Amino acid sequence: MERTYLMVKPDGVQRNLIGEIVSRFEKKGFQLVGAKLMQVSKDQAETHYAEHKERPFFGELVDFITSSPVFAMVWEGENVIATARQMMGATNPKDSAPGTIRGEYAATVGKNIIHGSDSPASAEREIGIFFNQNELVEYSKLIKEWVY
Ligand code: RTP
Ligand code: MG
């Protein structure tokens, strides 16, 4: 089953949106396999956002993601990577559709509430940056039979 790395960013934690965001993925039918409230280190932030190293906003991005705790999560399910990205909405909240997380709760691209891996390779890499293998649990839920 596919896995993705989702993270409620500091703005989402500060604005008390953890429960709302977790609830959306639970209700959709995905399964939580790991989660923790954590302070991201500068090293983790720079590794996580390495693809944006040359962009003018890289410094701001690292400062922002390390400014206050995040809620890091690993979710599992069929097509969870692409579906989570749809549920999150477009990166810039001016383009994100109503009903999506960013469409409902974010007003600016710099504070867009949530991160989600954009491919299987990113998911594997990002899960490795934020979680140890022993923090992820494998378990069955009977509800899966009612989803798939
Ligand atoms: P994320 O990685 O956070 O899930 O978002 P994404 O894939 O939708 O967007 P990405 O292109 O990977 O950009 C990463 C984050 O950088 C911030 N950003 N700021 N100031 C700007 O022009 C700008 N552009 C992007 C956003 O917070 C974006 O989520
Ligand atoms: Mg991205």
Short mmCIF file of N, CA and C and ligand atoms in Angstrom, two decimals:
data_model
loop_
_atom_site.label_atom_id
_atom_site.label_comp_id
_atom_site.label_asym_id
_atom_site.label_seq_id
_atom_site.Cartn_x
_atom_site.Cartn_y
_atom_site.Cartn_z
N MET A 1 0.85 -1.21 0.00
CA MET A 1 0.00 0.00 0.00
C MET A 1 0.88 1.25 0.00
N GLU A 2 0.47 2.26 -0.77
CA GLU A 2 1.28 3.48 -0.90
C GLU A 2 1.29 4.30 0.41
N ARG A 3 2.42 4.96 0.65
CA ARG A 3 2.53 5.85 1.83
C ARG A 3 2.96 7.25 1.40
N THR A 4 2.54 8.24 2.18
CA THR A 4 2.99 9.61 1.92
C THR A 4 3.34 10.32 3.22
N TYR A 5 4.17 11.36 3.07
CA TYR A 5 4.52 12.19 4.22
C TYR A 5 3.70 13.48 4.16
N LEU A 6 2.89 13.69 5.19
CA LEU A 6 2.10 14.93 5.29
C LEU A 6 2.55 15.66 6.55
N MET A 7 2.54 16.98 6.50
CA MET A 7 3.00 17.75 7.64
C MET A 7 2.14 19.00 7.78
N VAL A 8 1.51 19.14 8.96
CA VAL A 8 0.83 20.40 9.27
C VAL A 8 1.95 21.38 9.61
N LYS A 9 2.05 22.44 8.82
CA LYS A 9 3.14 23.39 8.99
C LYS A 9 2.90 24.26 10.23
N PRO A 10 3.91 25.04 10.65
CA PRO A 10 3.76 25.84 11.88
C PRO A 10 2.50 26.70 11.93
N ASP A 11 2.10 27.25 10.78
CA ASP A 11 0.89 28.10 10.78
C ASP A 11 -0.36 27.27 11.09
N GLY A 12 -0.41 26.04 10.57
CA GLY A 12 -1.55 25.17 10.84
C GLY A 12 -1.63 24.74 12.30
N VAL A 13 -0.45 24.47 12.89
CA VAL A 13 -0.42 24.11 14.32
C VAL A 13 -0.84 25.31 15.16
N GLN A 14 -0.28 26.48 14.87
CA GLN A 14 -0.61 27.68 15.64
C GLN A 14 -2.10 28.02 15.54
N ARG A 15 -2.69 27.72 14.39
CA ARG A 15 -4.10 28.06 14.18
C ARG A 15 -5.04 26.93 14.59
N ASN A 16 -4.51 25.92 15.31
CA ASN A 16 -5.35 24.83 15.86
C ASN A 16 -6.05 24.01 14.78
N LEU A 17 -5.33 23.75 13.67
CA LEU A 17 -5.95 23.02 12.56
C LEU A 17 -5.52 21.55 12.50
N ILE A 18 -4.74 21.06 13.49
CA ILE A 18 -4.28 19.67 13.44
C ILE A 18 -5.48 18.72 13.36
N GLY A 19 -6.41 18.90 14.26
CA GLY A 19 -7.56 17.98 14.33
C GLY A 19 -8.38 17.99 13.05
N GLU A 20 -8.63 19.16 12.53
CA GLU A 20 -9.40 19.30 11.29
C GLU A 20 -8.71 18.56 10.14
N ILE A 21 -7.39 18.71 10.07
CA ILE A 21 -6.65 18.11 8.95
C ILE A 21 -6.58 16.59 9.10
N VAL A 22 -6.28 16.12 10.31
CA VAL A 22 -6.25 14.66 10.55
C VAL A 22 -7.62 14.08 10.21
N SER A 23 -8.67 14.77 10.64
CA SER A 23 -10.03 14.30 10.43
C SER A 23 -10.36 14.11 8.95
N ARG A 24 -9.89 15.04 8.12
CA ARG A 24 -10.18 14.92 6.69
C ARG A 24 -9.59 13.66 6.09
N PHE A 25 -8.34 13.34 6.45
CA PHE A 25 -7.70 12.15 5.88
C PHE A 25 -8.29 10.87 6.46
N GLU A 26 -8.66 10.91 7.73
CA GLU A 26 -9.33 9.75 8.34
C GLU A 26 -10.65 9.47 7.64
N LYS A 27 -11.44 10.52 7.49
CA LYS A 27 -12.77 10.35 6.88
C LYS A 27 -12.68 9.89 5.43
N LYS A 28 -11.63 10.32 4.74
CA LYS A 28 -11.44 9.92 3.36
C LYS A 28 -11.25 8.41 3.26
N GLY A 29 -10.68 7.81 4.34
CA GLY A 29 -10.45 6.36 4.34
C GLY A 29 -8.99 5.98 4.42
N PHE A 30 -8.10 6.97 4.52
CA PHE A 30 -6.68 6.65 4.64
C PHE A 30 -6.35 6.24 6.07
N GLN A 31 -5.22 5.56 6.21
CA GLN A 31 -4.83 5.05 7.53
C GLN A 31 -3.56 5.75 8.02
N LEU A 32 -3.63 6.24 9.25
CA LEU A 32 -2.47 6.89 9.87
C LEU A 32 -1.51 5.81 10.36
N VAL A 33 -0.25 5.88 9.95
CA VAL A 33 0.71 4.87 10.41
C VAL A 33 1.83 5.47 11.26
N GLY A 34 1.86 6.82 11.38
CA GLY A 34 2.83 7.46 12.25
C GLY A 34 2.49 8.93 12.38
N ALA A 35 2.73 9.51 13.57
CA ALA A 35 2.45 10.93 13.77
C ALA A 35 3.16 11.45 15.00
N LYS A 36 3.60 12.69 14.93
CA LYS A 36 4.21 13.32 16.12
C LYS A 36 4.27 14.84 15.95
N LEU A 37 4.12 15.51 17.09
CA LEU A 37 4.35 16.95 17.14
C LEU A 37 5.84 17.13 17.34
N MET A 38 6.50 17.92 16.50
CA MET A 38 7.95 18.03 16.62
C MET A 38 8.47 19.38 16.18
N GLN A 39 9.64 19.70 16.67
CA GLN A 39 10.37 20.89 16.23
C GLN A 39 11.32 20.44 15.12
N VAL A 40 11.17 20.99 13.93
CA VAL A 40 12.06 20.64 12.81
C VAL A 40 13.41 21.34 13.01
N SER A 41 14.51 20.61 12.81
CA SER A 41 15.83 21.22 12.95
C SER A 41 16.19 21.91 11.63
N LYS A 42 17.19 22.79 11.69
CA LYS A 42 17.61 23.51 10.47
C LYS A 42 18.11 22.50 9.43
N ASP A 43 18.84 21.49 9.90
CA ASP A 43 19.35 20.44 9.01
C ASP A 43 18.23 19.71 8.29
N GLN A 44 17.23 19.31 9.08
CA GLN A 44 16.08 18.60 8.49
C GLN A 44 15.37 19.49 7.47
N ALA A 45 15.19 20.78 7.81
CA ALA A 45 14.49 21.70 6.93
C ALA A 45 15.26 21.88 5.62
N GLU A 46 16.57 22.03 5.71
CA GLU A 46 17.37 22.25 4.50
C GLU A 46 17.39 21.00 3.63
N THR A 47 17.40 19.83 4.26
CA THR A 47 17.36 18.58 3.50
C THR A 47 15.99 18.41 2.84
N HIS A 48 14.96 18.64 3.64
CA HIS A 48 13.60 18.47 3.14
C HIS A 48 13.33 19.35 1.92
N TYR A 49 13.77 20.61 1.99
CA TYR A 49 13.49 21.57 0.92
C TYR A 49 14.67 21.74 -0.03
N ALA A 50 15.58 20.76 -0.10
CA ALA A 50 16.80 20.87 -0.92
C ALA A 50 16.51 21.26 -2.36
N GLU A 51 15.38 20.78 -2.92
CA GLU A 51 15.06 21.08 -4.33
C GLU A 51 14.86 22.59 -4.56
N HIS A 52 14.60 23.33 -3.47
CA HIS A 52 14.35 24.78 -3.63
C HIS A 52 15.55 25.62 -3.22
N LYS A 53 16.73 24.96 -3.05
CA LYS A 53 17.92 25.64 -2.51
C LYS A 53 18.28 26.92 -3.26
N GLU A 54 18.10 26.92 -4.57
CA GLU A 54 18.50 28.10 -5.38
C GLU A 54 17.40 29.15 -5.47
N ARG A 55 16.21 28.84 -4.94
CA ARG A 55 15.10 29.79 -5.08
C ARG A 55 15.25 30.95 -4.08
N PRO A 56 14.76 32.15 -4.45
CA PRO A 56 14.95 33.32 -3.58
C PRO A 56 14.27 33.18 -2.21
N PHE A 57 13.25 32.32 -2.13
CA PHE A 57 12.51 32.19 -0.87
C PHE A 57 13.02 31.06 0.03
N PHE A 58 14.15 30.42 -0.37
CA PHE A 58 14.63 29.26 0.38
C PHE A 58 14.90 29.58 1.86
N GLY A 59 15.58 30.72 2.11
CA GLY A 59 15.90 31.11 3.48
C GLY A 59 14.65 31.30 4.32
N GLU A 60 13.69 31.99 3.74
CA GLU A 60 12.40 32.23 4.42
C GLU A 60 11.68 30.92 4.72
N LEU A 61 11.76 30.00 3.74
CA LEU A 61 11.07 28.72 3.87
C LEU A 61 11.64 27.92 5.04
N VAL A 62 12.97 27.90 5.13
CA VAL A 62 13.65 27.18 6.22
C VAL A 62 13.35 27.86 7.56
N ASP A 63 13.41 29.19 7.58
CA ASP A 63 13.11 29.92 8.82
C ASP A 63 11.68 29.64 9.28
N PHE A 64 10.75 29.64 8.32
CA PHE A 64 9.34 29.43 8.64
C PHE A 64 9.08 28.03 9.20
N ILE A 65 9.63 27.02 8.54
CA ILE A 65 9.29 25.64 8.92
C ILE A 65 9.94 25.26 10.26
N THR A 66 11.00 26.03 10.64
CA THR A 66 11.66 25.78 11.92
C THR A 66 11.22 26.77 13.00
N SER A 67 10.26 27.63 12.69
CA SER A 67 9.91 28.73 13.60
C SER A 67 9.08 28.30 14.79
N SER A 68 8.45 27.12 14.69
CA SER A 68 7.46 26.69 15.67
C SER A 68 7.14 25.23 15.31
N PRO A 69 6.56 24.44 16.23
CA PRO A 69 6.39 23.00 15.93
C PRO A 69 5.51 22.70 14.71
N VAL A 70 5.78 21.54 14.12
CA VAL A 70 4.94 21.00 13.04
C VAL A 70 4.31 19.70 13.53
N PHE A 71 3.27 19.25 12.84
CA PHE A 71 2.69 17.94 13.14
C PHE A 71 2.99 17.03 11.95
N ALA A 72 3.97 16.13 12.16
CA ALA A 72 4.46 15.26 11.10
C ALA A 72 3.65 13.96 11.07
N MET A 73 3.28 13.52 9.86
CA MET A 73 2.44 12.33 9.75
C MET A 73 2.85 11.47 8.56
N VAL A 74 2.63 10.16 8.70
CA VAL A 74 2.71 9.25 7.56
C VAL A 74 1.34 8.61 7.40
N TRP A 75 0.81 8.70 6.18
CA TRP A 75 -0.51 8.14 5.87
C TRP A 75 -0.38 7.09 4.78
N GLU A 76 -1.26 6.11 4.83
CA GLU A 76 -1.20 4.97 3.92
C GLU A 76 -2.55 4.79 3.23
N GLY A 77 -2.51 4.36 1.97
CA GLY A 77 -3.74 4.04 1.25
C GLY A 77 -3.51 4.02 -0.24
N GLU A 78 -4.47 3.54 -0.99
CA GLU A 78 -4.34 3.50 -2.44
C GLU A 78 -4.27 4.92 -2.99
N ASN A 79 -3.25 5.19 -3.80
CA ASN A 79 -3.07 6.51 -4.43
C ASN A 79 -3.05 7.65 -3.43
N VAL A 80 -2.57 7.37 -2.22
CA VAL A 80 -2.62 8.40 -1.17
C VAL A 80 -1.77 9.63 -1.52
N ILE A 81 -0.69 9.44 -2.28
CA ILE A 81 0.19 10.58 -2.59
C ILE A 81 -0.56 11.62 -3.43
N ALA A 82 -1.12 11.18 -4.55
CA ALA A 82 -1.83 12.10 -5.45
C ALA A 82 -3.14 12.59 -4.83
N THR A 83 -3.84 11.71 -4.15
CA THR A 83 -5.12 12.11 -3.57
C THR A 83 -4.92 13.14 -2.47
N ALA A 84 -3.90 12.96 -1.64
CA ALA A 84 -3.63 13.93 -0.58
C ALA A 84 -3.31 15.30 -1.20
N ARG A 85 -2.55 15.30 -2.29
CA ARG A 85 -2.22 16.58 -2.96
C ARG A 85 -3.49 17.27 -3.46
N GLN A 86 -4.43 16.46 -3.97
CA GLN A 86 -5.72 17.04 -4.40
C GLN A 86 -6.48 17.61 -3.22
N MET A 87 -6.46 16.87 -2.12
CA MET A 87 -7.19 17.32 -0.93
C MET A 87 -6.56 18.59 -0.34
N MET A 88 -5.24 18.73 -0.52
CA MET A 88 -4.54 19.92 -0.02
C MET A 88 -4.87 21.15 -0.85
N GLY A 89 -5.01 20.97 -2.18
CA GLY A 89 -5.26 22.10 -3.08
C GLY A 89 -3.96 22.69 -3.60
N ALA A 90 -4.08 23.62 -4.55
CA ALA A 90 -2.90 24.22 -5.20
C ALA A 90 -2.00 24.89 -4.17
N THR A 91 -0.69 24.90 -4.49
CA THR A 91 0.33 25.48 -3.60
C THR A 91 -0.01 26.91 -3.20
N ASN A 92 -0.40 27.72 -4.18
CA ASN A 92 -0.75 29.12 -3.88
C ASN A 92 -2.25 29.21 -3.59
N PRO A 93 -2.60 29.60 -2.38
CA PRO A 93 -4.01 29.62 -2.00
C PRO A 93 -4.90 30.48 -2.90
N LYS A 94 -4.29 31.36 -3.69
CA LYS A 94 -5.14 32.13 -4.61
C LYS A 94 -5.69 31.22 -5.71
N ASP A 95 -5.04 30.08 -5.92
CA ASP A 95 -5.49 29.13 -6.95
C ASP A 95 -6.14 27.88 -6.38
N SER A 96 -6.13 27.71 -5.08
CA SER A 96 -6.64 26.45 -4.53
C SER A 96 -8.15 26.49 -4.39
N ALA A 97 -8.77 25.41 -4.84
CA ALA A 97 -10.23 25.37 -4.94
C ALA A 97 -10.89 25.36 -3.56
N PRO A 98 -12.07 25.98 -3.46
CA PRO A 98 -12.85 25.86 -2.23
C PRO A 98 -13.07 24.38 -1.92
N GLY A 99 -13.07 24.04 -0.67
CA GLY A 99 -13.23 22.63 -0.30
C GLY A 99 -11.91 21.96 -0.01
N THR A 100 -10.82 22.44 -0.65
CA THR A 100 -9.50 21.87 -0.34
C THR A 100 -8.99 22.52 0.96
N ILE A 101 -7.97 21.90 1.55
CA ILE A 101 -7.44 22.41 2.83
C ILE A 101 -6.90 23.83 2.64
N ARG A 102 -6.07 24.03 1.62
CA ARG A 102 -5.53 25.38 1.39
C ARG A 102 -6.63 26.33 0.93
N GLY A 103 -7.56 25.82 0.13
CA GLY A 103 -8.68 26.64 -0.35
C GLY A 103 -9.53 27.15 0.80
N GLU A 104 -9.66 26.34 1.85
CA GLU A 104 -10.50 26.73 2.98
C GLU A 104 -9.75 27.58 4.01
N TYR A 105 -8.47 27.25 4.24
CA TYR A 105 -7.81 27.81 5.42
C TYR A 105 -6.59 28.69 5.17
N ALA A 106 -6.08 28.75 3.92
CA ALA A 106 -4.84 29.50 3.70
C ALA A 106 -5.10 30.73 2.85
N ALA A 107 -4.32 31.79 3.11
CA ALA A 107 -4.50 33.04 2.38
C ALA A 107 -3.26 33.44 1.60
N THR A 108 -2.11 32.83 1.90
CA THR A 108 -0.87 33.25 1.22
C THR A 108 0.05 32.04 1.00
N VAL A 109 0.85 32.09 -0.08
CA VAL A 109 1.68 30.94 -0.46
C VAL A 109 2.73 30.63 0.60
N GLY A 110 3.20 31.64 1.29
CA GLY A 110 4.23 31.42 2.32
C GLY A 110 3.70 30.70 3.55
N LYS A 111 2.41 30.83 3.80
CA LYS A 111 1.79 30.16 4.95
C LYS A 111 0.58 29.38 4.43
N ASN A 112 0.91 28.20 3.85
CA ASN A 112 -0.15 27.43 3.20
C ASN A 112 -0.50 26.13 3.94
N ILE A 113 -0.28 26.13 5.26
CA ILE A 113 -0.89 25.18 6.19
C ILE A 113 -0.33 23.75 6.21
N ILE A 114 -0.11 23.20 5.00
CA ILE A 114 0.21 21.76 4.95
C ILE A 114 1.23 21.46 3.86
N HIS A 115 2.05 20.46 4.12
CA HIS A 115 2.96 19.91 3.12
C HIS A 115 2.53 18.48 2.80
N GLY A 116 2.68 18.10 1.53
CA GLY A 116 2.45 16.70 1.14
C GLY A 116 3.45 16.29 0.08
N SER A 117 3.99 15.08 0.19
CA SER A 117 4.95 14.57 -0.80
C SER A 117 4.33 14.59 -2.19
N ASP A 118 5.19 14.86 -3.21
CA ASP A 118 4.64 14.97 -4.57
C ASP A 118 4.90 13.77 -5.46
N SER A 119 5.58 12.73 -4.96
CA SER A 119 5.84 11.53 -5.77
C SER A 119 6.25 10.40 -4.82
N PRO A 120 6.24 9.16 -5.32
CA PRO A 120 6.69 8.05 -4.46
C PRO A 120 8.14 8.23 -3.98
N ALA A 121 9.00 8.75 -4.86
CA ALA A 121 10.40 8.96 -4.45
C ALA A 121 10.49 10.02 -3.35
N SER A 122 9.73 11.13 -3.50
CA SER A 122 9.74 12.16 -2.46
C SER A 122 9.18 11.61 -1.16
N ALA A 123 8.14 10.83 -1.25
CA ALA A 123 7.51 10.28 -0.04
C ALA A 123 8.52 9.45 0.74
N GLU A 124 9.23 8.58 0.04
CA GLU A 124 10.20 7.71 0.73
C GLU A 124 11.31 8.55 1.36
N ARG A 125 11.78 9.53 0.61
CA ARG A 125 12.86 10.40 1.09
C ARG A 125 12.41 11.21 2.30
N GLU A 126 11.22 11.79 2.22
CA GLU A 126 10.74 12.68 3.29
C GLU A 126 10.37 11.88 4.55
N ILE A 127 9.79 10.72 4.38
CA ILE A 127 9.49 9.88 5.56
C ILE A 127 10.80 9.59 6.30
N GLY A 128 11.86 9.33 5.53
CA GLY A 128 13.17 9.03 6.12
C GLY A 128 13.79 10.22 6.85
N ILE A 129 13.45 11.43 6.43
CA ILE A 129 14.00 12.63 7.09
C ILE A 129 13.35 12.84 8.47
N PHE A 130 12.07 12.52 8.57
CA PHE A 130 11.32 12.88 9.77
C PHE A 130 10.96 11.72 10.70
N PHE A 131 11.05 10.48 10.20
CA PHE A 131 10.66 9.35 11.05
C PHE A 131 11.72 8.25 11.06
N ASN A 132 11.85 7.62 12.24
CA ASN A 132 12.61 6.37 12.33
C ASN A 132 11.65 5.24 12.02
N GLN A 133 12.20 4.15 11.50
CA GLN A 133 11.35 3.01 11.12
C GLN A 133 10.49 2.55 12.31
N ASN A 134 11.05 2.58 13.54
CA ASN A 134 10.30 2.07 14.69
C ASN A 134 9.19 3.02 15.17
N GLU A 135 9.04 4.15 14.50
CA GLU A 135 7.94 5.06 14.82
C GLU A 135 6.73 4.83 13.92
N LEU A 136 6.89 3.94 12.93
CA LEU A 136 5.80 3.66 12.00
C LEU A 136 5.20 2.31 12.35
N VAL A 137 3.90 2.24 12.41
CA VAL A 137 3.26 0.98 12.81
C VAL A 137 2.47 0.36 11.66
N GLU A 138 2.52 -0.97 11.61
CA GLU A 138 1.71 -1.68 10.63
C GLU A 138 0.59 -2.34 11.38
N TYR A 139 -0.62 -2.11 10.96
CA TYR A 139 -1.76 -2.75 11.61
C TYR A 139 -2.93 -2.80 10.65
N SER A 140 -3.82 -3.76 10.89
CA SER A 140 -4.98 -3.89 10.01
C SER A 140 -6.18 -3.27 10.65
N LYS A 141 -7.02 -2.76 9.80
CA LYS A 141 -8.29 -2.19 10.26
C LYS A 141 -9.37 -2.84 9.41
N LEU A 142 -10.40 -3.34 10.07
CA LEU A 142 -11.48 -3.99 9.31
C LEU A 142 -12.14 -3.01 8.35
N ILE A 143 -12.09 -1.69 8.70
CA ILE A 143 -12.77 -0.71 7.87
C ILE A 143 -12.23 -0.70 6.44
N LYS A 144 -10.97 -1.14 6.25
CA LYS A 144 -10.41 -1.15 4.90
C LYS A 144 -11.30 -1.91 3.92
N GLU A 145 -11.92 -2.98 4.41
CA GLU A 145 -12.79 -3.77 3.53
C GLU A 145 -13.99 -2.96 3.07
N TRP A 146 -14.32 -1.91 3.80
CA TRP A 146 -15.46 -1.08 3.43
C TRP A 146 -15.04 0.11 2.58
N VAL A 147 -13.74 0.26 2.41
CA VAL A 147 -13.22 1.37 1.61
C VAL A 147 -12.78 0.86 0.23
N TYR A 148 -12.03 -0.27 0.23
CA TYR A 148 -11.48 -0.78 -1.04
C TYR A 148 -12.24 -2.02 -1.49
P1 RTP B 1 4.86 21.61 -0.22
O1 RTP B 1 6.18 21.12 -0.77
O2 RTP B 1 5.00 22.53 0.96
O3 RTP B 1 3.87 20.53 -0.02
O4 RTP B 1 4.19 22.53 -1.32
P2 RTP B 1 4.15 22.30 -2.86
O5 RTP B 1 4.78 21.01 -3.27
O6 RTP B 1 2.73 22.53 -3.25
O7 RTP B 1 5.03 23.51 -3.35
P3 RTP B 1 6.60 23.57 -3.65
O8 RTP B 1 6.77 24.06 -5.04
O9 RTP B 1 7.27 22.30 -3.27
O10 RTP B 1 7.05 24.73 -2.67
C1 RTP B 1 7.33 24.44 -1.32
C2 RTP B 1 6.76 25.53 -0.44
O11 RTP B 1 7.50 26.72 -0.66
C3 RTP B 1 6.65 27.81 -0.41
N1 RTP B 1 6.72 28.71 -1.53
N2 RTP B 1 6.89 30.00 -1.37
N3 RTP B 1 7.30 32.76 -1.85
C4 RTP B 1 7.05 31.95 -2.87
O12 RTP B 1 6.95 32.34 -4.01
C5 RTP B 1 6.89 30.53 -2.60
N4 RTP B 1 6.73 29.58 -3.51
C6 RTP B 1 6.61 28.41 -2.81
C7 RTP B 1 5.24 27.31 -0.22
O13 RTP B 1 4.91 27.33 1.15
C8 RTP B 1 5.31 25.89 -0.74
O14 RTP B 1 4.38 25.07 -0.09
MG MG B 2 6.70 20.39 -2.67
#
